[in-house]
Amino acid sequence: MGRSAITAGALALSGLMTGVAAPAQEVIQLPAEDRPLEANFEEVYRVGSLAGEDWEQFGEIAGLAFDGAGNLYVLDQQAARVVVVAPDASRLRTIGRAGDGPGEFRQPTRIAVTAAGQAMVFDRTQSTFHIFDPDGQLVRTVRMPGGALMTSMPDLDPGAPDHSVVPNGTVSSVSFGMLTGTDSQEPAGRPRPVTRLLLGGDVVRTDTVLHAWMAAPEPADARPRNEGVTWIGGRTLALAPSLLVGGLPGGGLVFSDSSDYRIRVVGVDSTFVRVLTRPIVPRPVSNRDRETELDRRRLEQERAESERPRSDIPERMRPMVDRILASQRADIETWPFYPEVPVIQDIQTSWNGAIWVRRAGESAAADGPIDVLTASGQYLGTYPAETTQMPDAFGPDGLAAFIETDEFDVETVVVRRLPATVN
């Protein structure tokens, strides 16, 4: 179901909710045929090696970002620090360390960096942002309201105004209540808000930019009772359209929330500017898609169970825990699916405002081709599937960083320069 009518309804509802009529939007239809691009990116440098210096032996890279001078910020979650790499691949400085004090990390999971070099690091365990100046000195910490433990935090782009961030990439929800774990599920049929997180004070505040569409979950009474366990609430449909967001220079953003090829451009003043479409239709979910997705969920369940061995569970609790785990495994086997595979699987934006759009592959687990567009509606071309991965971070002057993993699971960051035509 390609959601043109649903989308119009959601936008109209968004206008009714705010008391403002939805503005007219320019719709630009991009070409149907792909124009292939060659992924001939110039390698600038690479860092990260067991044979390298101590500072570049990364444990687990949780995020990458650039500042306006081309310095690369590598957030190492395992080492609880940020390593700043100069354009000549030397270490410029290290920010933070393990601990519980100001400027110290327990579980840093996200980073955003402004052009001026202000680094904003989110610590999941502390539920706190640590703000550092361009010299790596702590400026302040900004806590989540009530000290709420975050269940998830999307990737982040620096936003406008200063001291704000915008969730980017795949965002399970950017409803502030859902991010803080205080609102486990928004009502079916209600648009989900896209928010900026404002970090100018001691406590995170939010600014609702717009409302996006959200597929309704299964009815609560349709969820089967497994192993004597009754679960509350309906399940989110597997392969349902994700909310995909990317920040633009100056404070605007782009997002996609539908199963068809439809990208909305939003201005700095939070008004809809235009819609970019391509006549590429979503395909129906196949049995192969279903089995691939169920295999992924089974593996996640196995990993979650292995992280807490049965021997760590008090003996008196084991029967109850065993029943819950058995119910979770059975729940996976009856998981409901959205009827079609969304065309767009990921969106990222460059410093100059190029929009990189990864499309669905031949199966639910496969990466498809990557389109490159502009917010003004130009189609620049397509990188065929498997010729390049999506950059993990974009920087100035065409810089892009990619995380690569070798056969020993050692992570290396490769910085390349993109052609001027696509950055």
GROMACS .gro file of C-alpha atoms in nm:
model
  423
    1MET     CA    1   0.000   0.000   0.000
    2GLY     CA    2   0.183   0.309  -0.117
    3ARG     CA    3   0.044   0.569   0.130
    4SER     CA    4  -0.025   0.880  -0.075
    5ALA     CA    5  -0.377   0.918   0.060
    6ILE     CA    6  -0.269   0.826   0.413
    7THR     CA    7   0.013   1.076   0.398
    8ALA     CA    8  -0.217   1.357   0.295
    9GLY     CA    9  -0.446   1.266   0.582
   10ALA     CA   10  -0.159   1.264   0.829
   11LEU     CA   11  -0.043   1.605   0.714
   12ALA     CA   12  -0.392   1.745   0.740
   13LEU     CA   13  -0.424   1.599   1.088
   14SER     CA   14  -0.091   1.757   1.179
   15GLY     CA   15  -0.229   2.094   1.074
   16LEU     CA   16  -0.548   2.041   1.274
   17MET     CA   17  -0.349   1.945   1.583
   18THR     CA   18  -0.149   2.266   1.567
   19GLY     CA   19  -0.443   2.483   1.462
   20VAL     CA   20  -0.264   2.582   1.140
   21ALA     CA   21  -0.371   2.482   0.790
   22ALA     CA   22  -0.120   2.253   0.619
   23PRO     CA   23   0.070   2.462   0.361
   24ALA     CA   24   0.081   2.375  -0.007
   25GLN     CA   25   0.386   2.169  -0.099
   26GLU     CA   26   0.587   2.150  -0.415
   27VAL     CA   27   0.606   1.790  -0.536
   28ILE     CA   28   0.908   1.698  -0.748
   29GLN     CA   29   0.908   1.362  -0.925
   30LEU     CA   30   1.261   1.242  -0.984
   31PRO     CA   31   1.360   1.013  -1.275
   32ALA     CA   32   1.244   0.652  -1.271
   33GLU     CA   33   1.565   0.511  -1.420
   34ASP     CA   34   1.884   0.490  -1.216
   35ARG     CA   35   2.188   0.683  -1.339
   36PRO     CA   36   2.482   0.475  -1.211
   37LEU     CA   37   2.763   0.643  -1.017
   38GLU     CA   38   3.111   0.499  -0.968
   39ALA     CA   39   3.228   0.472  -0.607
   40ASN     CA   40   3.581   0.588  -0.680
   41PHE     CA   41   3.647   0.766  -0.351
   42GLU     CA   42   3.993   0.897  -0.272
   43GLU     CA   43   4.127   0.745   0.050
   44VAL     CA   44   4.265   1.018   0.277
   45TYR     CA   45   4.373   0.805   0.575
   46ARG     CA   46   4.273   0.519   0.802
   47VAL     CA   47   4.304   0.473   1.177
   48GLY     CA   48   4.239   0.174   1.401
   49SER     CA   49   4.466  -0.128   1.423
   50LEU     CA   50   4.589  -0.377   1.680
   51ALA     CA   51   4.937  -0.301   1.549
   52GLY     CA   52   4.890   0.075   1.579
   53GLU     CA   53   4.944   0.315   1.864
   54ASP     CA   54   4.751   0.268   2.188
   55TRP     CA   55   4.508   0.551   2.110
   56GLU     CA   56   4.393   0.390   1.785
   57GLN     CA   57   4.319   0.047   1.926
   58PHE     CA   58   3.945   0.096   1.934
   59GLY     CA   59   3.728  -0.134   2.143
   60GLU     CA   60   3.378  -0.057   2.016
   61ILE     CA   61   3.311   0.247   1.798
   62ALA     CA   62   2.971   0.388   1.893
   63GLY     CA   63   2.979   0.698   1.673
   64LEU     CA   64   3.179   0.922   1.440
   65ALA     CA   65   3.156   1.295   1.366
   66PHE     CA   66   3.358   1.574   1.203
   67ASP     CA   67   3.406   1.938   1.296
   68GLY     CA   68   3.447   2.223   1.048
   69ALA     CA   69   3.826   2.191   1.044
   70GLY     CA   70   3.803   1.833   0.926
   71ASN     CA   71   3.898   1.680   1.262
   72LEU     CA   72   3.740   1.338   1.315
   73TYR     CA   73   3.581   1.249   1.650
   74VAL     CA   74   3.577   0.876   1.729
   75LEU     CA   75   3.352   0.776   2.019
   76ASP     CA   76   3.488   0.453   2.168
   77GLN     CA   77   3.219   0.310   2.395
   78GLN     CA   78   3.436   0.033   2.536
   79ALA     CA   79   3.722   0.268   2.625
   80ALA     CA   80   3.476   0.537   2.743
   81ARG     CA   81   3.646   0.820   2.557
   82VAL     CA   82   3.644   1.031   2.243
   83VAL     CA   83   3.961   1.036   2.032
   84VAL     CA   84   3.998   1.344   1.811
   85VAL     CA   85   4.198   1.274   1.495
   86ALA     CA   86   4.357   1.559   1.298
   87PRO     CA   87   4.338   1.574   0.916
   88ASP     CA   88   4.691   1.428   0.899
   89ALA     CA   89   4.571   1.117   1.091
   90SER     CA   90   4.754   1.209   1.412
   91ARG     CA   91   4.587   1.218   1.752
   92LEU     CA   92   4.487   1.573   1.837
   93ARG     CA   93   4.339   1.510   2.182
   94THR     CA   94   4.135   1.268   2.391
   95ILE     CA   95   3.808   1.375   2.552
   96GLY     CA   96   3.659   1.210   2.859
   97ARG     CA   97   3.742   0.894   3.049
   98ALA     CA   98   3.567   0.618   3.240
   99GLY     CA   99   3.399   0.727   3.563
  100ASP     CA  100   3.092   0.882   3.721
  101GLY     CA  101   3.202   1.245   3.750
  102PRO     CA  102   3.140   1.541   3.517
  103GLY     CA  103   3.303   1.475   3.183
  104GLU     CA  104   3.342   1.105   3.267
  105PHE     CA  105   3.153   0.828   3.091
  106ARG     CA  106   2.998   0.497   3.188
  107GLN     CA  107   2.822   0.403   2.863
  108PRO     CA  108   2.869   0.671   2.595
  109THR     CA  109   2.652   0.581   2.298
  110ARG     CA  110   2.602   0.890   2.079
  111ILE     CA  111   2.800   1.193   1.966
  112ALA     CA  112   2.727   1.508   1.767
  113VAL     CA  113   2.983   1.779   1.687
  114THR     CA  114   2.924   2.133   1.562
  115ALA     CA  115   3.131   2.304   1.293
  116ALA     CA  116   3.304   2.505   1.567
  117GLY     CA  117   3.412   2.186   1.743
  118GLN     CA  118   3.167   2.167   2.032
  119ALA     CA  119   3.118   1.798   2.111
  120MET     CA  120   2.794   1.669   2.263
  121VAL     CA  121   2.823   1.314   2.400
  122PHE     CA  122   2.526   1.121   2.534
  123ASP     CA  123   2.580   0.863   2.809
  124ARG     CA  124   2.301   0.608   2.822
  125THR     CA  125   2.365   0.484   3.176
  126GLN     CA  126   2.391   0.836   3.317
  127SER     CA  127   2.102   0.962   3.100
  128THR     CA  128   2.311   1.275   3.051
  129PHE     CA  129   2.467   1.481   2.772
  130HIS     CA  130   2.826   1.597   2.831
  131ILE     CA  131   2.905   1.920   2.642
  132PHE     CA  132   3.272   1.991   2.563
  133ASP     CA  133   3.428   2.304   2.412
  134PRO     CA  134   3.657   2.292   2.104
  135ASP     CA  135   3.959   2.235   2.331
  136GLY     CA  136   3.799   1.929   2.487
  137GLN     CA  137   3.716   2.097   2.819
  138LEU     CA  138   3.384   2.019   2.984
  139VAL     CA  139   3.139   2.310   2.963
  140ARG     CA  140   2.839   2.152   3.137
  141THR     CA  141   2.626   1.843   3.167
  142VAL     CA  142   2.260   1.831   3.062
  143ARG     CA  143   2.047   1.560   3.219
  144MET     CA  144   1.728   1.402   3.102
  145PRO     CA  145   1.419   1.520   3.295
  146GLY     CA  146   1.379   1.327   3.617
  147GLY     CA  147   1.699   1.136   3.550
  148ALA     CA  148   1.499   0.898   3.330
  149LEU     CA  149   1.700   0.600   3.212
  150MET     CA  150   1.703   0.605   2.834
  151THR     CA  151   1.599   0.287   2.662
  152SER     CA  152   1.734   0.416   2.330
  153MET     CA  153   1.881   0.726   2.171
  154PRO     CA  154   1.898   0.762   1.792
  155ASP     CA  155   2.206   0.887   1.612
  156LEU     CA  156   2.233   1.264   1.631
  157ASP     CA  157   2.305   1.560   1.405
  158PRO     CA  158   2.392   1.904   1.542
  159GLY     CA  159   2.087   2.124   1.496
  160ALA     CA  160   1.981   2.485   1.487
  161PRO     CA  161   1.969   2.679   1.709
  162ASP     CA  162   2.308   2.610   1.866
  163HIS     CA  163   2.313   2.374   2.163
  164SER     CA  164   2.057   2.143   2.003
  165VAL     CA  165   2.061   1.806   1.832
  166VAL     CA  166   1.828   1.637   1.583
  167PRO     CA  167   1.784   1.258   1.577
  168ASN     CA  168   1.900   1.120   1.243
  169GLY     CA  169   1.902   0.800   1.044
  170THR     CA  170   1.660   0.530   1.158
  171VAL     CA  171   1.458   0.670   1.446
  172SER     CA  172   1.229   0.422   1.621
  173SER     CA  173   1.055   0.722   1.772
  174VAL     CA  174   1.150   1.080   1.833
  175SER     CA  175   0.862   1.132   2.068
  176PHE     CA  176   1.031   1.268   2.380
  177GLY     CA  177   0.809   1.059   2.606
  178MET     CA  178   0.898   0.741   2.420
  179LEU     CA  179   1.269   0.822   2.423
  180THR     CA  180   1.267   0.866   2.798
  181GLY     CA  181   1.070   0.548   2.848
  182THR     CA  182   0.768   0.726   3.000
  183ASP     CA  183   0.534   0.660   2.707
  184SER     CA  184   0.575   0.304   2.584
  185GLN     CA  185   0.338   0.330   2.288
  186GLU     CA  186   0.166   0.615   2.109
  187PRO     CA  187  -0.201   0.564   2.020
  188ALA     CA  188  -0.267   0.395   1.687
  189GLY     CA  189  -0.333   0.636   1.404
  190ARG     CA  190  -0.176   0.933   1.579
  191PRO     CA  191   0.112   1.106   1.400
  192ARG     CA  192   0.441   1.080   1.589
  193PRO     CA  193   0.622   1.404   1.668
  194VAL     CA  194   0.970   1.479   1.542
  195THR     CA  195   1.155   1.681   1.803
  196ARG     CA  196   1.479   1.869   1.846
  197LEU     CA  197   1.655   1.814   2.177
  198LEU     CA  198   1.758   2.149   2.324
  199LEU     CA  199   2.075   2.134   2.536
  200GLY     CA  200   2.115   2.497   2.638
  201GLY     CA  201   2.029   2.449   3.006
  202ASP     CA  202   2.079   2.196   3.282
  203VAL     CA  203   1.787   1.978   3.170
  204VAL     CA  204   1.704   1.862   2.816
  205ARG     CA  205   1.405   2.040   2.663
  206THR     CA  206   1.231   1.963   2.337
  207ASP     CA  207   1.099   2.152   2.037
  208THR     CA  208   0.844   1.972   1.820
  209VAL     CA  209   0.934   2.032   1.456
  210LEU     CA  210   0.654   1.839   1.284
  211HIS     CA  211   0.441   1.528   1.299
  212ALA     CA  212   0.522   1.214   1.102
  213TRP     CA  213   0.302   0.916   1.020
  214MET     CA  214   0.325   0.588   1.213
  215ALA     CA  215   0.185   0.248   1.116
  216ALA     CA  216  -0.065   0.120   1.371
  217PRO     CA  217   0.048  -0.183   1.574
  218GLU     CA  218  -0.152  -0.504   1.578
  219PRO     CA  219  -0.467  -0.492   1.793
  220ALA     CA  220  -0.386  -0.568   2.156
  221ASP     CA  221  -0.637  -0.852   2.168
  222ALA     CA  222  -0.478  -1.022   1.863
  223ARG     CA  223  -0.156  -1.107   2.045
  224PRO     CA  224  -0.160  -1.477   2.142
  225ARG     CA  225  -0.104  -1.598   2.498
  226ASN     CA  226   0.212  -1.813   2.504
  227GLU     CA  227   0.340  -2.046   2.775
  228GLY     CA  228   0.084  -1.910   3.016
  229VAL     CA  229   0.212  -1.552   2.974
  230THR     CA  230  -0.020  -1.270   2.864
  231TRP     CA  231   0.157  -0.972   2.708
  232ILE     CA  232   0.004  -0.625   2.735
  233GLY     CA  233  -0.038  -0.428   2.411
  234GLY     CA  234  -0.009  -0.512   2.044
  235ARG     CA  235   0.321  -0.570   1.869
  236THR     CA  236   0.477  -0.326   1.622
  237LEU     CA  237   0.454  -0.476   1.274
  238ALA     CA  238   0.781  -0.621   1.149
  239LEU     CA  239   0.922  -0.435   0.845
  240ALA     CA  240   0.681  -0.145   0.896
  241PRO     CA  241   0.813   0.188   0.760
  242SER     CA  242   1.072   0.341   0.988
  243LEU     CA  243   1.091   0.710   1.060
  244LEU     CA  244   1.409   0.824   0.882
  245VAL     CA  245   1.544   1.172   0.953
  246GLY     CA  246   1.842   1.378   0.839
  247GLY     CA  247   1.948   1.730   0.934
  248LEU     CA  248   2.020   1.997   0.672
  249PRO     CA  249   2.263   2.290   0.685
  250GLY     CA  250   2.107   2.587   0.859
  251GLY     CA  251   1.856   2.389   1.063
  252GLY     CA  252   1.613   2.232   0.817
  253LEU     CA  253   1.567   1.859   0.783
  254VAL     CA  254   1.439   1.583   0.558
  255PHE     CA  255   1.241   1.277   0.658
  256SER     CA  256   1.064   0.972   0.523
  257ASP     CA  257   0.787   0.780   0.704
  258SER     CA  258   0.618   0.580   0.428
  259SER     CA  259   0.663   0.258   0.235
  260ASP     CA  260   0.683   0.432  -0.104
  261TYR     CA  261   0.963   0.659  -0.228
  262ARG     CA  262   0.865   0.988  -0.068
  263ILE     CA  263   1.103   1.229   0.109
  264ARG     CA  264   0.977   1.547   0.273
  265VAL     CA  265   1.191   1.858   0.301
  266VAL     CA  266   1.124   2.079   0.603
  267GLY     CA  267   1.246   2.438   0.639
  268VAL     CA  268   1.413   2.607   0.935
  269ASP     CA  269   1.073   2.742   1.042
  270SER     CA  270   0.932   2.385   1.056
  271THR     CA  271   0.713   2.430   0.747
  272PHE     CA  272   0.694   2.169   0.473
  273VAL     CA  273   0.883   2.294   0.168
  274ARG     CA  274   0.861   2.014  -0.088
  275VAL     CA  275   0.824   1.643  -0.144
  276LEU     CA  276   1.077   1.441  -0.346
  277THR     CA  277   0.943   1.123  -0.507
  278ARG     CA  278   1.056   0.852  -0.745
  279PRO     CA  279   0.815   0.612  -0.919
  280ILE     CA  280   0.960   0.308  -0.739
  281VAL     CA  281   0.692   0.099  -0.572
  282PRO     CA  282   0.737  -0.115  -0.262
  283ARG     CA  283   0.729  -0.491  -0.316
  284PRO     CA  284   0.510  -0.728  -0.116
  285VAL     CA  285   0.673  -0.900   0.180
  286SER     CA  286   0.788  -1.244   0.063
  287ASN     CA  287   0.832  -1.567   0.257
  288ARG     CA  288   1.207  -1.510   0.228
  289ASP     CA  289   1.168  -1.165   0.385
  290ARG     CA  290   0.964  -1.310   0.668
  291GLU     CA  291   1.210  -1.588   0.743
  292THR     CA  292   1.507  -1.351   0.727
  293GLU     CA  293   1.343  -1.113   0.971
  294LEU     CA  294   1.237  -1.393   1.205
  295ASP     CA  295   1.593  -1.531   1.198
  296ARG     CA  296   1.720  -1.188   1.299
  297ARG     CA  297   1.477  -1.174   1.590
  298ARG     CA  298   1.566  -1.527   1.698
  299LEU     CA  299   1.935  -1.436   1.700
  300GLU     CA  300   1.865  -1.123   1.904
  301GLN     CA  301   1.671  -1.334   2.154
  302GLU     CA  302   1.960  -1.580   2.182
  303ARG     CA  303   2.208  -1.300   2.239
  304ALA     CA  304   1.988  -1.140   2.504
  305GLU     CA  305   1.956  -1.470   2.688
  306SER     CA  306   2.329  -1.543   2.667
  307GLU     CA  307   2.412  -1.209   2.828
  308ARG     CA  308   2.253  -1.332   3.150
  309PRO     CA  309   2.343  -1.699   3.214
  310ARG     CA  310   2.083  -1.908   3.394
  311SER     CA  311   2.329  -1.959   3.679
  312ASP     CA  312   2.305  -1.586   3.756
  313ILE     CA  313   1.929  -1.612   3.818
  314PRO     CA  314   1.821  -1.691   4.176
  315GLU     CA  315   1.695  -2.049   4.190
  316ARG     CA  316   1.351  -1.951   4.315
  317MET     CA  317   1.307  -1.719   4.016
  318ARG     CA  318   1.417  -1.964   3.749
  319PRO     CA  319   1.078  -2.125   3.674
  320MET     CA  320   0.917  -1.785   3.616
  321VAL     CA  321   1.210  -1.660   3.407
  322ASP     CA  322   1.212  -1.982   3.203
  323ARG     CA  323   0.839  -1.938   3.130
  324ILE     CA  324   0.886  -1.576   3.023
  325LEU     CA  325   1.177  -1.663   2.794
  326ALA     CA  326   0.983  -1.950   2.640
  327SER     CA  327   0.692  -1.712   2.580
  328GLN     CA  328   0.923  -1.460   2.413
  329ARG     CA  329   1.057  -1.728   2.180
  330ALA     CA  330   0.706  -1.841   2.091
  331ASP     CA  331   0.601  -1.478   2.042
  332ILE     CA  332   0.862  -1.440   1.769
  333GLU     CA  333   0.714  -1.727   1.568
  334THR     CA  334   0.376  -1.552   1.539
  335TRP     CA  335   0.508  -1.199   1.488
  336PRO     CA  336   0.284  -0.987   1.259
  337PHE     CA  337   0.424  -0.823   0.946
  338TYR     CA  338   0.356  -0.509   0.749
  339PRO     CA  339   0.233  -0.617   0.402
  340GLU     CA  340   0.513  -0.459   0.199
  341VAL     CA  341   0.884  -0.378   0.222
  342PRO     CA  342   0.945  -0.001   0.237
  343VAL     CA  343   1.147   0.129  -0.058
  344ILE     CA  344   1.362   0.359   0.158
  345GLN     CA  345   1.571   0.192   0.427
  346ASP     CA  346   1.804   0.471   0.542
  347ILE     CA  347   1.865   0.844   0.497
  348GLN     CA  348   2.182   1.039   0.576
  349THR     CA  349   2.271   1.399   0.489
  350SER     CA  350   2.605   1.562   0.413
  351TRP     CA  351   2.747   1.893   0.533
  352ASN     CA  352   2.651   2.055   0.202
  353GLY     CA  353   2.297   1.917   0.216
  354ALA     CA  354   2.326   1.619  -0.019
  355ILE     CA  355   2.072   1.351   0.071
  356TRP     CA  356   2.193   0.990   0.059
  357VAL     CA  357   1.905   0.744   0.034
  358ARG     CA  358   1.959   0.370   0.073
  359ARG     CA  359   1.688   0.162  -0.092
  360ALA     CA  360   1.572  -0.188  -0.006
  361GLY     CA  361   1.775  -0.480  -0.137
  362GLU     CA  362   1.660  -0.808  -0.283
  363SER     CA  363   1.589  -0.941   0.067
  364ALA     CA  364   1.511  -0.786   0.404
  365ALA     CA  365   1.873  -0.839   0.511
  366ALA     CA  366   2.039  -0.707   0.194
  367ASP     CA  367   2.145  -0.347   0.134
  368GLY     CA  368   2.016  -0.199  -0.187
  369PRO     CA  369   2.146   0.084  -0.410
  370ILE     CA  370   2.212   0.433  -0.272
  371ASP     CA  371   2.057   0.738  -0.441
  372VAL     CA  372   2.210   1.084  -0.399
  373LEU     CA  373   1.972   1.382  -0.416
  374THR     CA  374   1.964   1.748  -0.321
  375ALA     CA  375   1.704   1.915  -0.102
  376SER     CA  376   1.613   2.139  -0.397
  377GLY     CA  377   1.505   1.832  -0.596
  378GLN     CA  378   1.802   1.734  -0.812
  379TYR     CA  379   1.874   1.366  -0.871
  380LEU     CA  380   2.254   1.325  -0.883
  381GLY     CA  381   2.272   0.952  -0.947
  382THR     CA  382   2.276   0.609  -0.784
  383TYR     CA  383   2.553   0.390  -0.643
  384PRO     CA  384   2.461   0.033  -0.739
  385ALA     CA  385   2.411  -0.216  -0.457
  386GLU     CA  386   2.728  -0.344  -0.290
  387THR     CA  387   2.955  -0.081  -0.451
  388THR     CA  388   2.970   0.132  -0.136
  389GLN     CA  389   2.828   0.135   0.212
  390MET     CA  390   2.649   0.434   0.357
  391PRO     CA  391   2.904   0.672   0.518
  392ASP     CA  392   2.903   0.658   0.898
  393ALA     CA  393   2.982   1.031   0.912
  394PHE     CA  394   3.005   1.320   0.666
  395GLY     CA  395   3.252   1.607   0.704
  396PRO     CA  396   3.353   1.930   0.532
  397ASP     CA  397   3.514   1.944   0.188
  398GLY     CA  398   3.369   1.610   0.085
  399LEU     CA  399   3.516   1.407   0.372
  400ALA     CA  400   3.331   1.091   0.472
  401ALA     CA  401   3.419   0.829   0.732
  402PHE     CA  402   3.341   0.458   0.709
  403ILE     CA  403   3.373   0.193   0.981
  404GLU     CA  404   3.519  -0.131   0.848
  405THR     CA  405   3.563  -0.457   1.041
  406ASP     CA  406   3.820  -0.725   0.957
  407GLU     CA  407   3.797  -1.101   1.004
  408PHE     CA  408   3.911  -1.061   1.366
  409ASP     CA  409   3.634  -0.806   1.440
  410VAL     CA  410   3.891  -0.526   1.467
  411GLU     CA  411   3.734  -0.193   1.374
  412THR     CA  412   3.910   0.051   1.143
  413VAL     CA  413   3.791   0.397   1.042
  414VAL     CA  414   3.860   0.484   0.679
  415VAL     CA  415   3.831   0.850   0.579
  416ARG     CA  416   3.768   0.912   0.211
  417ARG     CA  417   3.697   1.218   0.000
  418LEU     CA  418   3.379   1.213  -0.205
  419PRO     CA  419   3.354   1.372  -0.549
  420ALA     CA  420   3.227   1.729  -0.544
  421THR     CA  421   2.924   1.622  -0.745
  422VAL     CA  422   2.777   1.413  -0.459
  423ASN     CA  423   2.888   1.582  -0.135
   0.00000   0.00000   0.00000
